[in-house]
Short mmCIF file of C-alpha atoms in Angstrom, two decimals:
data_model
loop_
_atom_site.label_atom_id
_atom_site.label_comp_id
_atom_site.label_asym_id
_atom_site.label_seq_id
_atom_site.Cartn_x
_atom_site.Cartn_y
_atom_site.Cartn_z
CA UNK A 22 66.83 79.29 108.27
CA UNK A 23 64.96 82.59 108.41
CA UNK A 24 63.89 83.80 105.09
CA UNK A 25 61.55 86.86 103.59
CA UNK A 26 60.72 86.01 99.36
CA UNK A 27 59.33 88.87 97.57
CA UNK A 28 58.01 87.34 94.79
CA UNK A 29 57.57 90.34 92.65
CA UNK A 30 61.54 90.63 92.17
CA UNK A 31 62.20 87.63 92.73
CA UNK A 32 64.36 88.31 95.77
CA UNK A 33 65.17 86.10 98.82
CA UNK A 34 66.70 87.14 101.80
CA UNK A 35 68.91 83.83 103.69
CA UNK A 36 69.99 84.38 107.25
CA UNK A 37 70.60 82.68 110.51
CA UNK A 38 68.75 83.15 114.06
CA UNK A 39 70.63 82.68 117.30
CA UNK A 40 69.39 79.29 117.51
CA UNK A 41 70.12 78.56 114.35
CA UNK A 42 73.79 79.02 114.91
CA UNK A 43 74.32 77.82 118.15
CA UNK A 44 71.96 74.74 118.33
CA UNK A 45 72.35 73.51 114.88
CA UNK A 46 75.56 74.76 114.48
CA UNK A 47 74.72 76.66 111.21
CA UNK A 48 77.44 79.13 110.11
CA UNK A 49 78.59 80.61 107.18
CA UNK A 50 80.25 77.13 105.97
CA UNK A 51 76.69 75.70 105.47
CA UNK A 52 74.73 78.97 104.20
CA UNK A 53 75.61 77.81 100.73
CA UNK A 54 74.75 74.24 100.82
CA UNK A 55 71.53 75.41 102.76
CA UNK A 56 70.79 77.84 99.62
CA UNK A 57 71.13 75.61 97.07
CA UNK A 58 68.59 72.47 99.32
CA UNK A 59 65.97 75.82 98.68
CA UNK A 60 63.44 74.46 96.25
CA UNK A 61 62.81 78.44 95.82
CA UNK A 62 65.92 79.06 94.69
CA UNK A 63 66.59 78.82 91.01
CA UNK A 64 63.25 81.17 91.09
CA UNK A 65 65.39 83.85 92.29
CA UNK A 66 67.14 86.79 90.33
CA UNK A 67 67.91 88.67 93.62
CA UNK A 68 70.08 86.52 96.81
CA UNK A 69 70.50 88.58 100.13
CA UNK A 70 72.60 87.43 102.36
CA UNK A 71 72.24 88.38 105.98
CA UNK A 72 73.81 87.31 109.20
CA UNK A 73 76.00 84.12 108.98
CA UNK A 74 75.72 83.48 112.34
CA UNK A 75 78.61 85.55 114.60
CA UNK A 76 79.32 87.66 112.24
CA UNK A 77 81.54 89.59 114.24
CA UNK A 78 83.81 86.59 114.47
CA UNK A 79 83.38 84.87 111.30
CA UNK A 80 84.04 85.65 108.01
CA UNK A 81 81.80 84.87 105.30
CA UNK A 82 84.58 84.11 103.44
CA UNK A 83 83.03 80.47 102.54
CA UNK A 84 79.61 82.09 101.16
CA UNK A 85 81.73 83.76 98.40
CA UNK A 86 84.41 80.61 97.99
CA UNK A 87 81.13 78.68 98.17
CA UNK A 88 78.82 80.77 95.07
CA UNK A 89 82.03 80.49 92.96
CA UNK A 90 82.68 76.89 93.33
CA UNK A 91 79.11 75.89 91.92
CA UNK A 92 79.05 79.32 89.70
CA UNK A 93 76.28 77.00 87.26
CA UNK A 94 73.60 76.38 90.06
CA UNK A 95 74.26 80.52 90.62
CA UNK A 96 74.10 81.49 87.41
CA UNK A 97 70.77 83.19 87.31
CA UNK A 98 71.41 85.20 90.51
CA UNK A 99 71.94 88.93 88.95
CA UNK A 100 71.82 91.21 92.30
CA UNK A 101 73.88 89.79 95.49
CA UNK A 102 73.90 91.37 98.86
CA UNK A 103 75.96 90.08 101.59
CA UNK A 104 75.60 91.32 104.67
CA UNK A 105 72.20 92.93 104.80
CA UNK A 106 71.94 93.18 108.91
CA UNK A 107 71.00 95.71 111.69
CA UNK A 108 73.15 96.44 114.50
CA UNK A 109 71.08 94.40 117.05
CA UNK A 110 72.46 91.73 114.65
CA UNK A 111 76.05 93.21 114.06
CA UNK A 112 77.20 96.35 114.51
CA UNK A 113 78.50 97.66 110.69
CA UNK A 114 81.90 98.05 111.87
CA UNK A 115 82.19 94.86 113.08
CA UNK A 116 81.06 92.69 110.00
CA UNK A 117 83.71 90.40 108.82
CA UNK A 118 83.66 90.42 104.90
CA UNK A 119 86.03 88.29 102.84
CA UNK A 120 88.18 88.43 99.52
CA UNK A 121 85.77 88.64 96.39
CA UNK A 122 88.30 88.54 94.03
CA UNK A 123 86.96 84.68 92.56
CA UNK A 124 83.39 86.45 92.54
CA UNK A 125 84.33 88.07 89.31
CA UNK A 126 84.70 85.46 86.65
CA UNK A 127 82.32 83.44 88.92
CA UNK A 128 79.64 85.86 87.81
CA UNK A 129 79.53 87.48 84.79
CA UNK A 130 75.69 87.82 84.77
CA UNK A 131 75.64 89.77 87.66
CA UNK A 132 74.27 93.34 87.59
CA UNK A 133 74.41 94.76 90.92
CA UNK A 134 76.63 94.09 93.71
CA UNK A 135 76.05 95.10 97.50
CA UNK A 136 78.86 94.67 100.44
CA UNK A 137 77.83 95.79 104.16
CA UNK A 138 80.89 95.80 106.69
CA UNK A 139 84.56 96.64 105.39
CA UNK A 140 86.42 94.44 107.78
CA UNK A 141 88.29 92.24 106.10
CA UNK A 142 86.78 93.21 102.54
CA UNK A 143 88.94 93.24 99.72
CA UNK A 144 88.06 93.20 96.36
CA UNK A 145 90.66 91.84 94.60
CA UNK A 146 91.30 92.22 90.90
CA UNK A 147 87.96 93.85 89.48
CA UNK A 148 87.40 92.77 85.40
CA UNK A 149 83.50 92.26 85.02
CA UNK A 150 81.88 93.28 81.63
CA UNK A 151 78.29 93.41 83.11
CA UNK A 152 77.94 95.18 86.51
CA UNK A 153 76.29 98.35 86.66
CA UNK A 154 76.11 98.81 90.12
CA UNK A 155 78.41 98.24 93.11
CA UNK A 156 77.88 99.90 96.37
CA UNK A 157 80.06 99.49 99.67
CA UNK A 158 77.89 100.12 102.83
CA UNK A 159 80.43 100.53 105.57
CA UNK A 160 81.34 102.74 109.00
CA UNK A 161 84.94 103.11 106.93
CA UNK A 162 86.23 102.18 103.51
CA UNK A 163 89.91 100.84 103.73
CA UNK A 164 92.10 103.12 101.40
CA UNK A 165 93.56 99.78 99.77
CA UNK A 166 89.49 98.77 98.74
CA UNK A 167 89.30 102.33 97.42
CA UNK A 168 92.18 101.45 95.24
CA UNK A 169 90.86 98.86 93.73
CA UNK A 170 88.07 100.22 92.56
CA UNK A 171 90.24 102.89 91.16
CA UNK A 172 91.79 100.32 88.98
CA UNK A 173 88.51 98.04 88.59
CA UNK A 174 87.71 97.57 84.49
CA UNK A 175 83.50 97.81 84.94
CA UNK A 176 82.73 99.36 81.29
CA UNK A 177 79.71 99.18 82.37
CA UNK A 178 79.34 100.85 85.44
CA UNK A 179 76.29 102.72 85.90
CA UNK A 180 76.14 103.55 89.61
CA UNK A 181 78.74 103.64 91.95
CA UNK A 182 77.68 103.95 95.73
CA UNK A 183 80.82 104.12 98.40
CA UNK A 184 80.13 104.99 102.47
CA UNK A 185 83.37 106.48 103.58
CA UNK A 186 83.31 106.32 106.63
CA UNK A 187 85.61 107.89 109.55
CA UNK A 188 89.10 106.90 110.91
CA UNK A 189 87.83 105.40 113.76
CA UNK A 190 86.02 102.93 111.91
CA UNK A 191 88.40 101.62 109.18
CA UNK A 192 88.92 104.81 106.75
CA UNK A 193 92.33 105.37 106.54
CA UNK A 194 92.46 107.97 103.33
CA UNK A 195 91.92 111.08 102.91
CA UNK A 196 90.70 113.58 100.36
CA UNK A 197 93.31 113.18 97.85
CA UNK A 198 92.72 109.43 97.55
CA UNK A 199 88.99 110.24 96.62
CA UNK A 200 90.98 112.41 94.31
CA UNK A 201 92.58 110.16 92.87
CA UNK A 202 90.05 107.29 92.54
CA UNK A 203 87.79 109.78 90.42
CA UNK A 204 90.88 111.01 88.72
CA UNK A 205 92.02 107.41 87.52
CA UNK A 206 88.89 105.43 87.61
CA UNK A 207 87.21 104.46 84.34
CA UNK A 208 83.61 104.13 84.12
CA UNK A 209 82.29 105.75 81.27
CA UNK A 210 78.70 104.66 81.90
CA UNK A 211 78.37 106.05 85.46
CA UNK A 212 75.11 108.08 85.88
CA UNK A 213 74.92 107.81 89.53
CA UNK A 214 77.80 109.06 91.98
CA UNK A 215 77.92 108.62 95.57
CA UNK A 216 80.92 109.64 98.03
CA UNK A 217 78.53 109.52 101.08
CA UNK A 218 78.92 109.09 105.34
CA UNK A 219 82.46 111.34 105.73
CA UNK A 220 83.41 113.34 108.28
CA UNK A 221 85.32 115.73 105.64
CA UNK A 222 82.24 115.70 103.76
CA UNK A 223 83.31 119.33 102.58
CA UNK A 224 86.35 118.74 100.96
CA UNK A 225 84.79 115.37 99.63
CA UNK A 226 82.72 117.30 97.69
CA UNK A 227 85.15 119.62 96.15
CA UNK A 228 87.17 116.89 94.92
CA UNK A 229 83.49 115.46 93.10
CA UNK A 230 82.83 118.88 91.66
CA UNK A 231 86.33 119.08 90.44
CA UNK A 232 86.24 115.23 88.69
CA UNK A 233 85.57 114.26 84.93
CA UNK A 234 82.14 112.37 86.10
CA UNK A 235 80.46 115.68 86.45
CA UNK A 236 79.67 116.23 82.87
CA UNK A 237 78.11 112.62 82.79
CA UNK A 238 76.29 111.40 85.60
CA UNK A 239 72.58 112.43 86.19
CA UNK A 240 72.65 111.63 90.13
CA UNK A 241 74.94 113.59 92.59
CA UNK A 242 75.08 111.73 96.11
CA UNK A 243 76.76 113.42 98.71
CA UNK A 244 74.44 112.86 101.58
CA UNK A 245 75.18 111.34 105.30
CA UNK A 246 77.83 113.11 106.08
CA UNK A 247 79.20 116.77 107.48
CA UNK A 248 78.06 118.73 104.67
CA UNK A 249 78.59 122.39 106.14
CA UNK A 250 77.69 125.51 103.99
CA UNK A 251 81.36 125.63 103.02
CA UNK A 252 80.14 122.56 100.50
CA UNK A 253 76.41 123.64 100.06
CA UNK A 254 77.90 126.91 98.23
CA UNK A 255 80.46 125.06 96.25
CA UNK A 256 77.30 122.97 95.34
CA UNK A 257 75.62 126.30 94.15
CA UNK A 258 78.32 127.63 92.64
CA UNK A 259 79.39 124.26 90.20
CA UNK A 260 76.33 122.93 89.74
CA UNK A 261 74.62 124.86 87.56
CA UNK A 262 77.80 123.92 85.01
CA UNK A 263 76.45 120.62 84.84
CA UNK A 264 73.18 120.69 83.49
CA UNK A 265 72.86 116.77 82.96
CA UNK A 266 72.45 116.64 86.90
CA UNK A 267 69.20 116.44 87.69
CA UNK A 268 69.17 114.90 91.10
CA UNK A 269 71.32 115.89 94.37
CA UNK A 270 70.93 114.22 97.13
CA UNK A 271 72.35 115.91 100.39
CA UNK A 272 70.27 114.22 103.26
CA UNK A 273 71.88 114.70 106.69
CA UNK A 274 73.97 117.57 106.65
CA UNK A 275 75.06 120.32 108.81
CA UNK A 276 74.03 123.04 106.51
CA UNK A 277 72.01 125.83 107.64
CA UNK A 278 68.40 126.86 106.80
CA UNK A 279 69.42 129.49 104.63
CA UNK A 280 72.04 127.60 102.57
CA UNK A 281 68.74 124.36 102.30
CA UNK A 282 66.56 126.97 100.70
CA UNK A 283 69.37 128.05 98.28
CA UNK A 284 69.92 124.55 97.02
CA UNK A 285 66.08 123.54 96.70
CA UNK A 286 66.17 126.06 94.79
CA UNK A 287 67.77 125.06 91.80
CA UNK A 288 66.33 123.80 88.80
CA UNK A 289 67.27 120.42 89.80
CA UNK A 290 65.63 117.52 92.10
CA UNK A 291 67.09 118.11 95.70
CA UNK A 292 66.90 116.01 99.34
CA UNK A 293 68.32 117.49 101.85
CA UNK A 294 66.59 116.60 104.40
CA UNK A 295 67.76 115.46 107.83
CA UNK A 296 69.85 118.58 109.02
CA UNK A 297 71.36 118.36 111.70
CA UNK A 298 73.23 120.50 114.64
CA UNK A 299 76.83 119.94 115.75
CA UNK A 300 77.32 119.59 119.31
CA UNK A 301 79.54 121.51 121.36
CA UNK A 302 82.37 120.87 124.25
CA UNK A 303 84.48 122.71 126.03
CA UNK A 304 84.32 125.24 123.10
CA UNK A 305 85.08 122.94 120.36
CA UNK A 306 81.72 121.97 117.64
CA UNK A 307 82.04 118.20 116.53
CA UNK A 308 80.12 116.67 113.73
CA UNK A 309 79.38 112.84 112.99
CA UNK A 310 78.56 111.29 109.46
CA UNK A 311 75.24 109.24 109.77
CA UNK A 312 77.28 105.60 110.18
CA UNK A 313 79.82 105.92 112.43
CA UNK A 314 78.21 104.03 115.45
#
């Protein structure tokens, strides 16, 4: 098994080589049992995840079965990652995730939560009294994962991190269903609040300027996606209502010099780096969030 430790954190990444999977046959039915033989193991606070094996074609629905049926020789783990993996591993859109639903009893010392790939991810019935941060990296967020969140109970959510992601890749919402999850979500901790990677980045972030969270988080995300000046001047115009923001991030964007300068130059820490030019064809100007592949 292929493995990096940082021993400062306490971290360990697990993952499987080509060989690994197609000589030895290891797979995401053995990752588990393979974890737990690690004599580094119960050292760990931090357990990545990365590729299974085919992770196009497999699930890693027995990694999660597998953590919650021996939830005691997990119980110190308090950040997971599944999926960590480039594209000359698996492409994003073509991860298959699982159901996580048993995760959250399984766990209730876990802190953070990280999910790459949205095929196949659900969620299930979120109740955990401890996480503070969940983030969903993905080339598009299913509307029905969206809705759970919406009705998660995290009390103590601190940051919430969501890629959103195009049609073509799994989205399947719109901006009234961001609407609605920061309409009816509860999380009256959140300090951190990212609706990132959308190809109606725009309207995305009207319907963030508009929510309740704006008088209490500290960290606006809105970066990787089509952020046009349309949004960079609702940004200027709300913004300064809010002055318990103190960090926007807008990196990648497709907001013009002029608007950058405007922004970076409010009292307030700002990245928007990354800017970017639409292309053009047969008269038409088409823009791409950052993960779409």
């Amino acid at each position: 098994m292929n493995f990096t430790l940082v021993t400062e954190k306490k971290s360990k990444i697990y993952a499987y080589d080509y060989d690994e999977y197609e000589e030895q046959n290891k797979n995401a039915d053995t990752m588990v049992e393979d974890i737990l033989a690690d004599p580094e193991f119960p050292g760990l606070t931090e357990l990545i995840i990365g590729n299974w094996g085919e992770a196009y074609t497999d699930d890693c629905q027995p990694i999660i079965d597998g953590i919650a049926a021996h939830k005691e020789q997990f119980s110190h783990i308090e950040k997971l990652f599944i999926g960590d993996m480039d594209y000359e591993e698996c492409e994003v859109s073509w991860i298959m995730q699982g159901d996580y639903g048993s995760l959250w009893a399984a766990m209730p010392q876990l802190k953070e939560l990280t999910i790459k790939g949205s095929s196949e991810l659900a969620l299930g019935e979120i109740c955990h009294e401890g996480l503070e941060a969940l983030t969903i990296i993905c080339g598009g967020l299913p509307e029905s994962v969206i809705k759970e969140i919406e009705n998660a109970k995290l009390p103590n959510l601190k940051k919430l991190l969501l890629y959103i992601g195009t049609e073509n890749y799994g989205f399947d919402g719109n901006a009234d269903t961001i609407k609605s999850l920061l309409q009816n979500a509860d999380f009256p901790k959140l300090e951190y609040l990212g609706i990132t990677d959308s190809e109606i980045q725009d309207e995305l972030a009207e319907a963030v300027l508009e929510s309740k969270f704006m008088g209490r988080i500290t960290t606006l995300d809105l970066s990787m996606g089509t952020l046009t000046d349309k949004g960079g001047a609702l940004l200027l115009e709300k913004l300064p209502a809010w002055p318990n923001v103190k960090t926007l991030d807008v990196h990648y964007h497709y907001m013009s010099d002029k608007m950058v300068q405007k922004l970076e130059g409010l009292p307030i820490e700002v990245d928007a780096s990354e800017a970017c030019e639409p292309d053009e064809y047969d008269g038409e100007l088409y823009m791409d969030a950052m993960l779409t592949e």
